[in-house]
PDB file of C-alpha atoms in Angstrom:
ATOM      1  CA  MET A   1      31.853 -55.101 -23.918  1.00  0.00           C
ATOM      2  CA  ASP A   2      33.911 -56.840 -21.166  1.00  0.00           C
ATOM      3  CA  PRO A   3      32.866 -59.913 -18.785  1.00  0.00           C
ATOM      4  CA  LEU A   4      31.055 -58.594 -15.558  1.00  0.00           C
ATOM      5  CA  ASN A   5      30.474 -60.107 -12.121  1.00  0.00           C
ATOM      6  CA  LEU A   6      27.086 -61.251 -13.227  1.00  0.00           C
ATOM      7  CA  PRO A   7      26.006 -64.720 -14.409  1.00  0.00           C
ATOM      8  CA  PRO A   8      26.200 -64.351 -18.330  1.00  0.00           C
ATOM      9  CA  PHE A   9      22.941 -64.271 -20.487  1.00  0.00           C
ATOM     10  CA  GLN A  10      22.004 -64.468 -24.192  1.00  0.00           C
ATOM     11  CA  ALA A  11      22.168 -61.004 -25.420  1.00  0.00           C
ATOM     12  CA  LYS A  12      20.329 -59.913 -28.454  1.00  0.00           C
ATOM     13  CA  LEU A  13      22.360 -57.760 -30.365  1.00  0.00           C
ATOM     14  CA  GLN A  14      21.435 -55.813 -33.128  1.00  0.00           C
ATOM     15  CA  ARG A  15      23.857 -53.046 -35.755  1.00  0.00           C
ATOM     16  CA  ARG A  16      21.789 -49.941 -37.190  1.00  0.00           C
ATOM     17  CA  ASP A  17      23.581 -46.846 -38.322  1.00  0.00           C
ATOM     18  CA  GLN A  18      26.787 -48.085 -37.152  1.00  0.00           C
ATOM     19  CA  ARG A  19      25.509 -48.180 -33.591  1.00  0.00           C
ATOM     20  CA  VAL A  20      25.258 -51.315 -31.604  1.00  0.00           C
ATOM     21  CA  LEU A  21      21.803 -51.988 -29.982  1.00  0.00           C
ATOM     22  CA  ILE A  22      20.355 -54.512 -27.293  1.00  0.00           C
ATOM     23  CA  LEU A  23      17.304 -55.711 -26.680  1.00  0.00           C
ATOM     24  CA  ASP A  24      16.013 -54.178 -23.080  1.00  0.00           C
ATOM     25  CA  ILE A  25      13.303 -57.280 -22.471  1.00  0.00           C
ATOM     26  CA  LEU A  26      11.410 -54.711 -20.008  1.00  0.00           C
ATOM     27  CA  ARG A  27      11.058 -52.012 -22.421  1.00  0.00           C
ATOM     28  CA  ARG A  28      10.433 -54.422 -25.205  1.00  0.00           C
ATOM     29  CA  ARG A  29      12.757 -52.608 -27.609  1.00  0.00           C
ATOM     30  CA  TYR A  30      16.121 -52.652 -28.889  1.00  0.00           C
ATOM     31  CA  VAL A  31      18.469 -49.459 -27.284  1.00  0.00           C
ATOM     32  CA  ALA A  32      21.796 -48.437 -27.446  1.00  0.00           C
ATOM     33  CA  LEU A  33      24.766 -50.545 -26.104  1.00  0.00           C
ATOM     34  CA  THR A  34      26.465 -48.624 -23.828  1.00  0.00           C
ATOM     35  CA  PRO A  35      28.425 -49.572 -20.515  1.00  0.00           C
ATOM     36  CA  GLU A  36      25.775 -48.799 -18.376  1.00  0.00           C
ATOM     37  CA  GLU A  37      23.298 -50.408 -20.401  1.00  0.00           C
ATOM     38  CA  TRP A  38      25.218 -53.665 -20.659  1.00  0.00           C
ATOM     39  CA  VAL A  39      25.033 -53.881 -16.924  1.00  0.00           C
ATOM     40  CA  ARG A  40      21.280 -53.250 -16.457  1.00  0.00           C
ATOM     41  CA  GLN A  41      20.715 -55.916 -19.203  1.00  0.00           C
ATOM     42  CA  HIS A  42      22.865 -58.508 -17.167  1.00  0.00           C
ATOM     43  CA  PHE A  43      21.694 -57.217 -13.672  1.00  0.00           C
ATOM     44  CA  VAL A  44      18.103 -57.201 -14.805  1.00  0.00           C
ATOM     45  CA  HIS A  45      18.460 -61.033 -16.357  1.00  0.00           C
ATOM     46  CA  PHE A  46      20.402 -61.723 -13.013  1.00  0.00           C
ATOM     47  CA  LEU A  47      17.031 -61.039 -11.063  1.00  0.00           C
ATOM     48  CA  ILE A  48      14.764 -62.627 -13.447  1.00  0.00           C
ATOM     49  CA  GLN A  49      16.842 -65.680 -13.959  1.00  0.00           C
ATOM     50  CA  HIS A  50      18.288 -66.108 -10.600  1.00  0.00           C
ATOM     51  CA  LYS A  51      16.440 -64.481  -7.916  1.00  0.00           C
ATOM     52  CA  GLY A  52      12.800 -64.763  -9.279  1.00  0.00           C
ATOM     53  CA  TYR A  53      11.691 -61.515  -9.960  1.00  0.00           C
ATOM     54  CA  PRO A  54       8.947 -61.383 -12.206  1.00  0.00           C
ATOM     55  CA  ALA A  55       9.495 -59.506 -15.628  1.00  0.00           C
ATOM     56  CA  THR A  56       5.844 -57.736 -15.509  1.00  0.00           C
ATOM     57  CA  LEU A  57       6.573 -56.301 -12.021  1.00  0.00           C
ATOM     58  CA  MET A  58      10.167 -54.609 -13.127  1.00  0.00           C
ATOM     59  CA  GLN A  59      10.120 -50.926 -15.367  1.00  0.00           C
ATOM     60  CA  ASN A  60      13.443 -49.564 -16.290  1.00  0.00           C
ATOM     61  CA  GLU A  61      13.794 -45.937 -17.242  1.00  0.00           C
ATOM     62  CA  ILE A  62      10.872 -44.782 -14.843  1.00  0.00           C
ATOM     63  CA  GLU A  63      10.668 -40.913 -14.584  1.00  0.00           C
ATOM     64  CA  LEU A  64      10.244 -39.169 -11.464  1.00  0.00           C
ATOM     65  CA  ARG A  65       9.131 -35.530 -10.695  1.00  0.00           C
ATOM     66  CA  CYS A  66      10.132 -33.599  -7.787  1.00  0.00           C
ATOM     67  CA  GLY A  67       8.718 -29.976  -8.728  1.00  0.00           C
ATOM     68  CA  GLN A  68      10.092 -28.658 -11.472  1.00  0.00           C
ATOM     69  CA  LYS A  69      13.065 -31.418 -11.537  1.00  0.00           C
ATOM     70  CA  ARG A  70      13.076 -34.305 -13.638  1.00  0.00           C
ATOM     71  CA  LEU A  71      14.762 -37.670 -11.972  1.00  0.00           C
ATOM     72  CA  ARG A  72      14.882 -41.085 -13.603  1.00  0.00           C
ATOM     73  CA  CYS A  73      15.438 -44.089 -11.800  1.00  0.00           C
ATOM     74  CA  ASP A  74      17.226 -46.954 -13.919  1.00  0.00           C
ATOM     75  CA  THR A  75      15.184 -49.590 -12.863  1.00  0.00           C
ATOM     76  CA  VAL A  76      11.727 -50.196 -10.222  1.00  0.00           C
ATOM     77  CA  VAL A  77      10.417 -53.158  -8.891  1.00  0.00           C
ATOM     78  CA  TYR A  78       6.896 -53.773  -7.876  1.00  0.00           C
ATOM     79  CA  ASP A  79       4.976 -56.068  -5.545  1.00  0.00           C
ATOM     80  CA  ARG A  80       1.862 -57.535  -7.608  1.00  0.00           C
ATOM     81  CA  SER A  81      -0.350 -54.433  -6.005  1.00  0.00           C
ATOM     82  CA  GLY A  82       1.479 -52.034  -7.855  1.00  0.00           C
ATOM     83  CA  ALA A  83       3.657 -51.099  -4.712  1.00  0.00           C
ATOM     84  CA  ALA A  84       7.136 -50.047  -5.634  1.00  0.00           C
ATOM     85  CA  ARG A  85       9.278 -52.086  -3.264  1.00  0.00           C
ATOM     86  CA  ALA A  86      13.207 -51.122  -4.648  1.00  0.00           C
ATOM     87  CA  ILE A  87      14.630 -49.001  -6.594  1.00  0.00           C
ATOM     88  CA  ILE A  88      18.174 -50.276  -8.811  1.00  0.00           C
ATOM     89  CA  GLU A  89      20.805 -47.657  -9.701  1.00  0.00           C
ATOM     90  CA  TYR A  90      23.711 -48.713 -12.475  1.00  0.00           C
ATOM     91  CA  LYS A  91      26.869 -47.191 -13.294  1.00  0.00           C
ATOM     92  CA  ALA A  92      29.171 -48.556 -16.054  1.00  0.00           C
ATOM     93  CA  PRO A  93      31.951 -50.695 -14.862  1.00  0.00           C
ATOM     94  CA  ALA A  94      34.698 -47.812 -14.632  1.00  0.00           C
ATOM     95  CA  ILE A  95      32.502 -45.907 -12.417  1.00  0.00           C
ATOM     96  CA  PRO A  96      33.439 -46.504  -9.040  1.00  0.00           C
ATOM     97  CA  ILE A  97      30.078 -46.550  -6.309  1.00  0.00           C
ATOM     98  CA  THR A  98      30.636 -43.855  -4.404  1.00  0.00           C
ATOM     99  CA  GLN A  99      28.536 -42.127  -1.467  1.00  0.00           C
ATOM    100  CA  LYS A 100      27.255 -39.774  -4.235  1.00  0.00           C
ATOM    101  CA  VAL A 101      25.964 -42.527  -6.009  1.00  0.00           C
ATOM    102  CA  ILE A 102      24.167 -43.878  -2.579  1.00  0.00           C
ATOM    103  CA  GLU A 103      22.924 -40.287  -2.102  1.00  0.00           C
ATOM    104  CA  GLN A 104      21.493 -40.472  -5.702  1.00  0.00           C
ATOM    105  CA  ILE A 105      19.559 -43.122  -5.464  1.00  0.00           C
ATOM    106  CA  ALA A 106      18.599 -42.031  -1.713  1.00  0.00           C
ATOM    107  CA  THR A 107      16.712 -38.801  -3.480  1.00  0.00           C
ATOM    108  CA  TYR A 108      15.076 -41.011  -5.647  1.00  0.00           C
ATOM    109  CA  ASN A 109      13.723 -42.922  -2.483  1.00  0.00           C
ATOM    110  CA  ILE A 110      12.017 -39.532  -1.148  1.00  0.00           C
ATOM    111  CA  LEU A 111       9.514 -39.989  -3.748  1.00  0.00           C
ATOM    112  CA  LEU A 112       8.980 -43.723  -4.039  1.00  0.00           C
ATOM    113  CA  HIS A 113       9.015 -44.851  -0.475  1.00  0.00           C
ATOM    114  CA  VAL A 114      10.549 -48.386  -1.189  1.00  0.00           C
ATOM    115  CA  ASP A 115      12.080 -51.098   1.053  1.00  0.00           C
ATOM    116  CA  TYR A 116      15.505 -52.058  -1.022  1.00  0.00           C
ATOM    117  CA  LEU A 117      17.988 -49.782  -2.810  1.00  0.00           C
ATOM    118  CA  ILE A 118      20.396 -51.490  -4.671  1.00  0.00           C
ATOM    119  CA  VAL A 119      23.594 -50.192  -6.772  1.00  0.00           C
ATOM    120  CA  SER A 120      25.729 -52.145  -9.092  1.00  0.00           C
ATOM    121  CA  ASN A 121      28.315 -51.148 -11.946  1.00  0.00           C
ATOM    122  CA  GLY A 122      28.221 -54.662 -13.048  1.00  0.00           C
ATOM    123  CA  MET A 123      31.494 -55.516 -10.691  1.00  0.00           C
ATOM    124  CA  LYS A 124      30.397 -54.286  -7.680  1.00  0.00           C
ATOM    125  CA  HIS A 125      26.789 -54.228  -5.941  1.00  0.00           C
ATOM    126  CA  PHE A 126      25.437 -53.355  -3.058  1.00  0.00           C
ATOM    127  CA  CYS A 127      21.877 -53.778  -1.264  1.00  0.00           C
ATOM    128  CA  PHE A 128      20.479 -51.458   1.276  1.00  0.00           C
ATOM    129  CA  SER A 129      17.512 -52.171   3.422  1.00  0.00           C
ATOM    130  CA  ILE A 130      15.129 -49.237   4.705  1.00  0.00           C
ATOM    131  CA  ASP A 131      14.270 -49.300   8.042  1.00  0.00           C
ATOM    132  CA  TYR A 132      11.479 -46.473   8.230  1.00  0.00           C
ATOM    133  CA  GLU A 133      10.780 -46.695  11.538  1.00  0.00           C
ATOM    134  CA  ARG A 134      14.125 -46.345  13.128  1.00  0.00           C
ATOM    135  CA  ARG A 135      15.542 -44.107  10.342  1.00  0.00           C
ATOM    136  CA  ALA A 136      18.216 -46.423   9.244  1.00  0.00           C
ATOM    137  CA  ILE A 137      19.886 -47.272   6.184  1.00  0.00           C
ATOM    138  CA  ASN A 138      21.028 -51.120   6.566  1.00  0.00           C
ATOM    139  CA  PRO A 139      23.727 -52.711   4.093  1.00  0.00           C
ATOM    140  CA  LEU A 140      23.008 -56.432   2.990  1.00  0.00           C
ATOM    141  CA  SER A 141      25.757 -58.737   2.009  1.00  0.00           C
ATOM    142  CA  PHE A 142      23.278 -60.124  -0.336  1.00  0.00           C
ATOM    143  CA  ILE A 143      20.760 -58.981  -3.180  1.00  0.00           C
ATOM    144  CA  PRO A 144      17.260 -60.922  -1.825  1.00  0.00           C
ATOM    145  CA  ASP A 145      15.241 -63.361  -3.753  1.00  0.00           C
ATOM    146  CA  TYR A 146      11.893 -61.610  -4.641  1.00  0.00           C
ATOM    147  CA  ALA A 147      10.338 -63.798  -2.426  1.00  0.00           C
ATOM    148  CA  GLU A 148      12.168 -62.347   0.421  1.00  0.00           C
ATOM    149  CA  MET A 149      12.125 -58.955  -1.115  1.00  0.00           C
ATOM    150  CA  LEU A 150       8.219 -59.006  -0.314  1.00  0.00           C
ATOM    151  CA  GLY A 151       8.640 -60.273   3.198  1.00  0.00           C
ATOM    152  CA  ALA A 152       9.673 -56.782   4.054  1.00  0.00           C
ATOM    153  CA  ALA A 153       7.595 -54.500   6.052  1.00  0.00           C
ATOM    154  CA  SER A 154       5.582 -52.468   3.692  1.00  0.00           C
ATOM    155  CA  PRO A 155       6.068 -49.050   4.046  1.00  0.00           C
TER     156      PRO A 155
END
């Protein structure tokens, strides 16, 4: 896999039946190494090692239900009370971050009502804070540290 615009980490890889797998530390199991998974694992390690996010308060592949429709959040970050505080959506490096991707993650937020939405393709990263009082989505020029994220007003 190609280098990303994220700090490197010591990836644990395994080969099984002609497939390469990578250890997902949040799911505690090896998963297929796809370009999107490469981005997810880099970003999760970045949040834990460089931004102070507790691994125990993050989950990958969270299923949401809206009527009969099933949605899947790539990563959800929680506070210590168990409330969701951020949703993260990953795309493969070759997939540009478009308005459609932003709308996808905003749809998840209808159900979770978080303070932050983050999107990354490993090369570009976008973070938005949600201002529920003003009904605004505000772009940020940085990814907040975990402590800073918790300082946001709870929904």
